[in-house]
CSV table of C-alpha atoms in Angstrom, one decimal:
chain,number,residue,atom,x,y,z
K,1,MET,CA,-15.1,-27.5,62.5
K,2,THR,CA,-14.8,-24.0,63.6
K,3,HIS,CA,-16.7,-20.6,62.1
K,4,LYS,CA,-13.5,-19.5,61.5
K,5,ASN,CA,-12.0,-22.6,59.3
K,6,ILE,CA,-15.4,-21.9,57.2
K,7,MET,CA,-14.6,-18.0,56.8
K,8,VAL,CA,-11.0,-19.0,55.7
K,9,LYS,CA,-12.1,-21.7,53.1
K,10,ALA,CA,-15.0,-19.5,51.9
K,11,ALA,CA,-12.4,-16.6,51.5
K,12,LEU,CA,-10.2,-18.6,49.5
K,13,GLY,CA,-13.4,-20.1,47.1
K,14,LEU,CA,-13.9,-16.8,46.3
K,15,ALA,CA,-10.0,-15.7,45.5
K,16,LEU,CA,-9.8,-18.9,43.3
K,17,LEU,CA,-13.4,-18.1,41.5
K,18,GLY,CA,-12.3,-14.5,41.0
K,19,GLY,CA,-9.1,-15.5,39.6
K,20,ILE,CA,-10.8,-17.8,37.3
K,21,LEU,CA,-12.9,-15.1,36.1
K,22,TYR,CA,-9.9,-13.0,35.4
K,23,GLY,CA,-8.1,-15.2,33.9
K,24,CYS,CA,-11.3,-15.6,31.2
K,25,ARG,CA,-11.7,-12.1,31.3
K,26,LYS,CA,-8.1,-11.4,29.9
K,27,VAL,CA,-8.1,-13.9,27.6
K,28,ASP,CA,-11.0,-13.1,25.8
K,29,LEU,CA,-9.7,-9.3,25.9
K,30,GLN,CA,-6.7,-10.5,24.5
K,31,ASP,CA,-8.5,-12.7,21.8
K,32,GLY,CA,-11.2,-11.0,20.7
K,33,TYR,CA,-14.4,-12.4,18.8
K,34,ILE,CA,-14.7,-12.1,14.8
K,35,ALA,CA,-17.6,-12.9,13.8
K,36,GLU,CA,-19.2,-15.0,10.8
K,37,THR,CA,-21.4,-11.8,9.4
K,38,ILE,CA,-18.5,-9.0,8.5
K,39,ARG,CA,-19.9,-7.4,5.2
K,40,TYR,CA,-20.0,-4.7,3.0
K,41,LYS,CA,-22.5,-1.9,3.7
K,42,ASP,CA,-23.0,-1.2,0.4
K,43,LYS,CA,-23.3,-4.1,-2.1
K,44,ILE,CA,-22.0,-2.4,-4.9
K,45,ILE,CA,-19.5,0.6,-5.5
K,46,THR,CA,-19.2,3.0,-7.7
K,47,LEU,CA,-15.9,4.8,-8.8
K,48,GLU,CA,-15.1,7.5,-10.7
K,49,THR,CA,-11.9,7.4,-12.6
K,50,GLY,CA,-9.8,10.9,-12.0
K,51,ARG,CA,-11.0,11.4,-8.6
K,52,ASP,CA,-9.2,10.6,-5.4
K,53,ILE,CA,-12.1,8.1,-3.6
K,54,MET,CA,-12.6,6.3,-0.2
K,55,LYS,CA,-15.4,4.8,0.4
K,56,GLY,CA,-17.1,1.9,1.7
K,57,ASP,CA,-17.9,1.2,5.2
K,58,LEU,CA,-17.6,-2.0,6.2
K,59,ILE,CA,-19.9,-3.5,9.2
K,60,LEU,CA,-17.8,-5.1,11.5
K,61,ASP,CA,-20.9,-7.3,13.5
K,62,ARG,CA,-19.6,-7.1,17.1
K,63,THR,CA,-15.9,-8.3,16.0
K,64,THR,CA,-13.3,-6.4,18.4
K,65,GLY,CA,-11.3,-4.7,17.0
K,66,PRO,CA,-7.7,-3.0,16.3
K,67,ILE,CA,-8.1,-5.3,12.9
K,68,THR,CA,-6.2,-5.7,9.4
K,69,VAL,CA,-7.6,-5.6,6.2
K,70,GLU,CA,-6.7,-7.1,3.2
K,71,LEU,CA,-7.3,-7.5,-0.2
K,72,VAL,CA,-7.0,-11.0,-1.5
K,73,ASP,CA,-8.4,-11.0,-4.9
K,74,ILE,CA,-9.5,-8.6,-7.3
K,75,HIS,CA,-11.3,-9.9,-10.8
K,76,THR,CA,-13.9,-9.1,-13.2
K,77,LYS,CA,-17.7,-9.8,-13.0
K,78,ASP,CA,-17.1,-12.5,-15.3
K,79,GLY,CA,-13.5,-13.7,-13.8
K,80,LYS,CA,-11.4,-12.5,-15.4
K,81,PRO,CA,-8.1,-11.5,-13.8
K,82,ALA,CA,-7.9,-7.5,-13.6
K,83,PRO,CA,-3.9,-6.1,-13.1
K,84,GLU,CA,-5.3,-3.1,-14.6
K,85,MET,CA,-6.8,-2.6,-10.7
K,86,LEU,CA,-3.5,-3.3,-9.5
K,87,GLN,CA,-1.1,-1.3,-11.9
K,88,GLU,CA,1.5,1.4,-9.8
K,89,VAL,CA,1.1,4.5,-11.2
K,90,ASP,CA,2.6,8.4,-9.7
K,91,ALA,CA,0.3,9.7,-7.5
K,92,VAL,CA,0.8,12.9,-5.6
K,93,GLU,CA,0.9,13.5,-2.3
K,94,TRP,CA,2.2,16.4,0.1
K,95,LYS,CA,4.7,16.5,1.7
K,96,GLU,CA,3.8,19.9,3.9
K,97,GLU,CA,0.5,21.3,4.2
K,98,PHE,CA,-1.4,22.7,2.0
K,99,THR,CA,-2.9,26.2,2.8
K,100,GLY,CA,-4.8,27.8,0.0
K,101,GLN,CA,-2.3,31.2,0.6
K,102,GLU,CA,0.6,29.8,-2.2
K,103,LYS,CA,1.5,32.8,-4.2
K,104,THR,CA,3.2,30.8,-6.9
K,105,LEU,CA,2.9,27.2,-8.8
K,106,GLU,CA,6.7,26.8,-7.8
K,107,GLU,CA,5.6,27.3,-4.0
K,108,LEU,CA,2.6,24.7,-4.5
K,109,GLU,CA,4.6,21.5,-6.8
K,110,ALA,CA,7.5,22.3,-3.7
K,111,LYS,CA,5.0,21.3,-1.1
K,112,LYS,CA,4.4,17.9,-3.2
K,113,GLN,CA,6.1,14.4,-4.1
K,114,ILE,CA,5.9,12.1,-6.3
K,115,VAL,CA,5.2,8.3,-5.7
K,116,LYS,CA,4.3,5.0,-6.7
K,117,ARG,CA,0.9,3.6,-5.1
K,118,PRO,CA,-1.6,1.0,-6.2
K,119,VAL,CA,-4.0,3.2,-8.3
K,120,PHE,CA,-6.6,1.0,-6.2
K,121,GLU,CA,-6.0,-0.6,-2.8
K,122,ILE,CA,-8.1,-1.4,0.7
K,123,ASN,CA,-6.9,0.7,3.7
K,124,LYS,CA,-5.7,-1.7,6.2
K,125,SER,CA,-7.3,0.0,9.4
K,126,ASP,CA,-11.0,-0.3,8.2
K,127,GLY,CA,-11.4,-1.7,4.6
K,128,ARG,CA,-12.1,1.5,3.0
K,129,LEU,CA,-12.1,1.4,-1.1
K,130,LYS,CA,-8.9,3.8,-2.2
K,131,PHE,CA,-9.0,5.2,-5.9
K,132,ARG,CA,-6.8,7.3,-7.0
K,133,LYS,CA,-7.3,10.2,-9.7
K,134,GLU,CA,-4.2,8.7,-11.8
K,135,SER,CA,-6.5,6.1,-13.1
K,136,TYR,CA,-8.1,8.5,-15.8
K,137,ASP,CA,-6.9,6.7,-18.7
K,138,MET,CA,-8.9,3.9,-16.8
K,139,ALA,CA,-11.5,2.2,-18.9
K,140,ALA,CA,-15.1,1.5,-17.1
K,141,ASN,CA,-15.6,-2.4,-15.6
K,142,VAL,CA,-17.2,-3.9,-13.1
K,143,TYR,CA,-15.2,-5.8,-10.8
K,144,MET,CA,-15.5,-7.9,-7.6
K,145,ILE,CA,-12.9,-8.2,-4.8
K,146,ASP,CA,-12.5,-10.6,-2.0
K,147,VAL,CA,-11.2,-9.4,1.3
K,148,LYS,CA,-9.7,-11.0,4.2
K,149,VAL,CA,-10.4,-9.8,8.0
K,150,THR,CA,-7.5,-10.1,10.4
K,151,ASN,CA,-8.1,-9.8,15.0
K,152,GLY,CA,-6.5,-11.4,17.4
K,153,ALA,CA,-9.1,-14.2,17.3
K,154,GLY,CA,-8.2,-15.4,14.0
K,155,SER,CA,-8.9,-14.4,9.9
K,156,ARG,CA,-12.2,-14.2,8.0
K,157,ILE,CA,-11.7,-14.4,3.6
K,158,ILE,CA,-15.1,-12.3,2.7
K,159,LYS,CA,-15.4,-13.6,-1.0
K,160,ASP,CA,-16.9,-10.9,-3.3
K,161,ALA,CA,-17.3,-9.2,-0.4
K,162,VAL,CA,-18.0,-5.8,-3.0
K,163,GLU,CA,-18.8,-5.2,-6.4
K,164,VAL,CA,-16.8,-2.2,-7.8
K,165,ASN,CA,-18.2,-0.1,-10.9
K,166,VAL,CA,-15.5,1.3,-12.0
K,167,VAL,CA,-16.9,4.1,-13.8
K,168,LYS,CA,-15.2,7.1,-16.2
K,169,GLY,CA,-15.1,10.6,-14.7
K,170,LYS,CA,-15.0,13.3,-17.0
K,171,ASP,CA,-11.7,15.2,-17.6
K,172,PHE,CA,-13.5,18.4,-17.6
K,173,GLU,CA,-17.2,19.5,-17.8
K,174,TYR,CA,-18.6,23.5,-19.9
K,175,ARG,CA,-21.7,25.0,-20.1
K,176,ASN,CA,-21.5,28.3,-22.1
K,177,ASP,CA,-24.2,30.6,-19.4
K,178,TYR,CA,-25.3,34.2,-21.2
K,179,ALA,CA,-23.7,36.2,-23.4
K,180,TRP,CA,-25.4,39.8,-24.5
K,181,ILE,CA,-24.0,43.3,-26.2
K,182,VAL,CA,-25.0,46.7,-23.5
K,183,CYS,CA,-24.2,50.1,-23.1
K,184,ALA,CA,-20.3,50.8,-22.6
K,185,ASP,CA,-21.3,54.0,-20.9
K,186,TYR,CA,-24.7,52.5,-19.5
K,187,ASP,CA,-26.7,55.8,-20.7
K,188,TRP,CA,-29.9,53.2,-20.9
K,189,ASP,CA,-32.5,56.5,-21.7
K,190,ASN,CA,-30.3,56.8,-25.5
K,191,CYS,CA,-29.0,53.4,-25.6
K,192,ALA,CA,-30.9,49.9,-25.0
K,193,PRO,CA,-29.0,46.7,-24.7
K,194,TYR,CA,-29.2,44.1,-27.6
K,195,PHE,CA,-30.2,41.3,-25.2
K,196,ASP,CA,-30.2,38.0,-26.7
K,197,SER,CA,-28.4,40.0,-30.0
K,198,VAL,CA,-25.3,37.7,-29.2
K,199,ASN,CA,-24.4,34.0,-28.4
K,200,ILE,CA,-21.0,32.4,-27.9
K,201,GLN,CA,-19.8,28.6,-27.5
K,202,ILE,CA,-16.9,27.2,-26.7
K,203,GLU,CA,-15.7,25.5,-29.7
K,204,SER,CA,-13.2,23.4,-28.4
K,205,PHE,CA,-11.5,22.0,-24.9
K,206,LYS,CA,-8.6,19.7,-25.7
K,207,TYR,CA,-6.2,18.1,-23.4
K,208,MET,CA,-2.3,19.8,-24.7
K,209,GLY,CA,-0.3,17.1,-22.5
K,210,PRO,CA,1.2,17.5,-19.2
K,211,GLY,CA,1.8,20.5,-17.4
K,212,SER,CA,-0.5,23.1,-15.4
K,213,MET,CA,-1.9,25.4,-17.5
K,214,MET,CA,-4.9,27.3,-19.4
K,215,THR,CA,-4.7,28.7,-23.1
K,216,TRP,CA,-7.6,30.8,-23.4
K,217,LYS,CA,-8.1,31.8,-27.7
K,218,PHE,CA,-11.1,34.1,-28.9
K,219,LYS,CA,-12.7,34.2,-32.3
K,220,ASP,CA,-15.0,36.9,-33.8
K,221,GLN,CA,-18.1,35.8,-35.8
K,222,ASN,CA,-16.0,35.8,-39.3
K,223,GLY,CA,-13.6,32.7,-37.3
K,224,ASN,CA,-10.7,35.2,-37.2
K,225,ILE,CA,-8.8,35.4,-34.2
K,226,MET,CA,-9.1,38.1,-31.5
K,227,ASP,CA,-6.6,40.1,-29.9
K,228,PRO,CA,-7.7,39.0,-26.1
K,229,SER,CA,-4.7,41.3,-25.5
K,230,LYS,CA,-7.1,44.7,-26.0
K,231,PHE,CA,-9.7,43.2,-23.5
K,232,PRO,CA,-10.5,44.5,-20.3
K,233,GLU,CA,-8.9,42.2,-17.3
K,234,GLY,CA,-12.1,39.5,-16.7
K,235,SER,CA,-15.2,40.7,-15.4
K,236,LYS,CA,-16.4,44.0,-13.7
K,237,GLN,CA,-16.9,41.7,-11.1
K,238,LYS,CA,-15.8,40.6,-8.1
K,239,GLY,CA,-15.7,36.7,-7.6
K,240,LYS,CA,-16.0,36.4,-11.8
K,241,ARG,CA,-12.6,37.1,-12.9
K,242,LEU,CA,-11.1,34.3,-14.2
K,243,GLU,CA,-7.0,36.2,-13.8
K,244,ASP,CA,-8.1,36.3,-9.6
K,245,PHE,CA,-7.9,32.3,-8.8
K,246,VAL,CA,-4.8,31.9,-10.8
K,247,PHE,CA,-1.4,31.9,-9.8
K,248,ALA,CA,-0.2,34.0,-12.9
K,249,TYR,CA,-1.5,34.9,-16.6
K,250,ARG,CA,-0.1,36.3,-19.5
K,251,LYS,CA,-1.4,38.4,-22.4
K,252,PHE,CA,-0.5,37.9,-26.2
K,253,SER,CA,-1.8,38.8,-29.2
K,254,ASP,CA,-3.6,35.4,-30.2
K,255,ARG,CA,-4.1,34.0,-26.7
K,256,LEU,CA,-4.0,34.2,-22.8
K,257,GLU,CA,-2.4,31.6,-20.6
K,258,TYR,CA,-3.1,31.1,-17.2
K,259,ASP,CA,-0.9,28.9,-15.0
K,260,CYS,CA,-3.2,27.1,-12.7
K,261,ALA,CA,-3.8,24.1,-10.2
K,262,TYR,CA,-5.6,21.1,-11.0
K,263,PRO,CA,-8.6,19.6,-10.6
K,264,PHE,CA,-9.6,23.9,-11.8
K,265,ASN,CA,-12.9,25.3,-9.9
K,266,ALA,CA,-13.8,22.1,-9.1
K,267,GLY,CA,-14.3,22.9,-5.7
K,268,SER,CA,-17.9,22.5,-3.2
K,269,ASN,CA,-19.0,25.9,-4.9
K,270,PRO,CA,-17.9,26.2,-8.5
K,271,ARG,CA,-18.1,29.7,-9.9
K,272,GLU,CA,-18.7,31.0,-13.5
K,273,PHE,CA,-16.1,33.6,-15.0
K,274,GLU,CA,-17.0,36.7,-17.2
K,275,TRP,CA,-15.3,38.4,-20.1
K,276,TRP,CA,-16.0,42.3,-21.4
K,277,VAL,CA,-15.2,43.1,-24.7
K,278,PRO,CA,-14.6,45.7,-26.5
K,279,GLY,CA,-17.7,46.2,-29.2
K,280,SER,CA,-14.5,47.2,-31.3
K,281,SER,CA,-13.5,43.9,-31.1
K,282,PHE,CA,-16.6,42.4,-33.0
K,283,GLY,CA,-17.4,45.0,-35.4
K,284,LYS,CA,-20.1,47.7,-32.7
K,285,ASP,CA,-19.2,51.3,-32.0
K,286,ALA,CA,-17.4,52.5,-28.6
K,287,ARG,CA,-20.8,52.4,-26.8
K,288,HIS,CA,-21.3,48.8,-27.2
K,289,ASP,CA,-19.3,45.9,-24.8
K,290,MET,CA,-20.1,42.6,-24.8
K,291,PHE,CA,-21.1,41.2,-21.9
K,292,ALA,CA,-20.2,37.0,-21.5
K,293,ALA,CA,-20.1,34.2,-19.0
K,294,VAL,CA,-19.0,30.7,-19.1
K,295,PHE,CA,-19.1,27.8,-16.3
K,296,PHE,CA,-15.9,25.4,-16.3
K,297,GLN,CA,-13.8,23.2,-14.7
K,298,ILE,CA,-11.2,21.0,-15.0
K,299,PHE,CA,-10.4,17.5,-13.7
K,300,ARG,CA,-7.3,16.0,-15.1
K,301,PRO,CA,-3.7,17.9,-14.5
K,302,GLY,CA,-1.9,19.0,-17.9
K,303,LYS,CA,-2.0,21.6,-20.7
K,304,TRP,CA,-5.6,22.6,-22.1
K,305,GLU,CA,-6.2,24.7,-24.8
K,306,ILE,CA,-10.1,26.5,-24.6
K,307,VAL,CA,-11.4,28.0,-27.9
K,308,TRP,CA,-14.1,30.4,-27.2
K,309,LYS,CA,-16.2,31.6,-30.5
K,310,VAL,CA,-18.4,34.9,-30.7
K,311,GLN,CA,-21.3,34.5,-32.5
K,312,LEU,CA,-23.8,37.8,-33.4
K,313,LEU,CA,-27.0,37.3,-33.8
K,314,ASN,CA,-29.6,38.9,-36.4
K,315,GLN,CA,-26.9,40.5,-38.7
């Protein structure tokens, strides 16, 4: 065999080996790999009713993508069916971008649409758990879910993949921060402030049905409805006027009405709000004002009625 023939055969052998290796690589890329140890990072995941939540990291353990994740079954921890977790609700989706610069409630609402969506579902592309805020009326319970993960190499069904702990979220929360009587003219030498001489409390916080409005009522120390139309417009400090964070407000002789979007005051840095009430509104002379602050957040959309009561101490 000549040297030339040997070289030709060697070249053909390398070409054949290369073709085999390429074919294997092509099959590997096409079919991929699916691990037997796919699992959720957290075995227990807590979901709060009344909140839009997406959480739960799926550990793929070298499983190649793309993957598809499906909910196979969901049941209570004692094995009972869980139709409440599969119910469809009227969910809000955005048709246009929310900018925060909307001037009216109507302008904001025009950017939304109502669609039917499951209250609970699995995100198909990564397996994360999705829970919708329209779960307000659901009861607390513990559920187990089975999921199926699929890619080009096949499928894996993961039984009891994660324990889902549904807890009741608050529709609202509040606290009464402080209230003082101060001198209206700030003549501190002749009129000392009466610290701790007044108290406030939110007497009631009621959900009144669907809508987008807060109604505030104020009671004096005798339980009589005060006339808030005579109040100054909220705080004398920037950033603490409730009027500045709603779309519109109206003053009446027995209440204040605020048009607002929900959740209200539930951002990353919730604030407290203040009111200044003339001393004449609660039996003091014109030299005194009542200065009061409250903190509150509302998570559930609707019409809310909040009654705020003044209590004068050391009378």
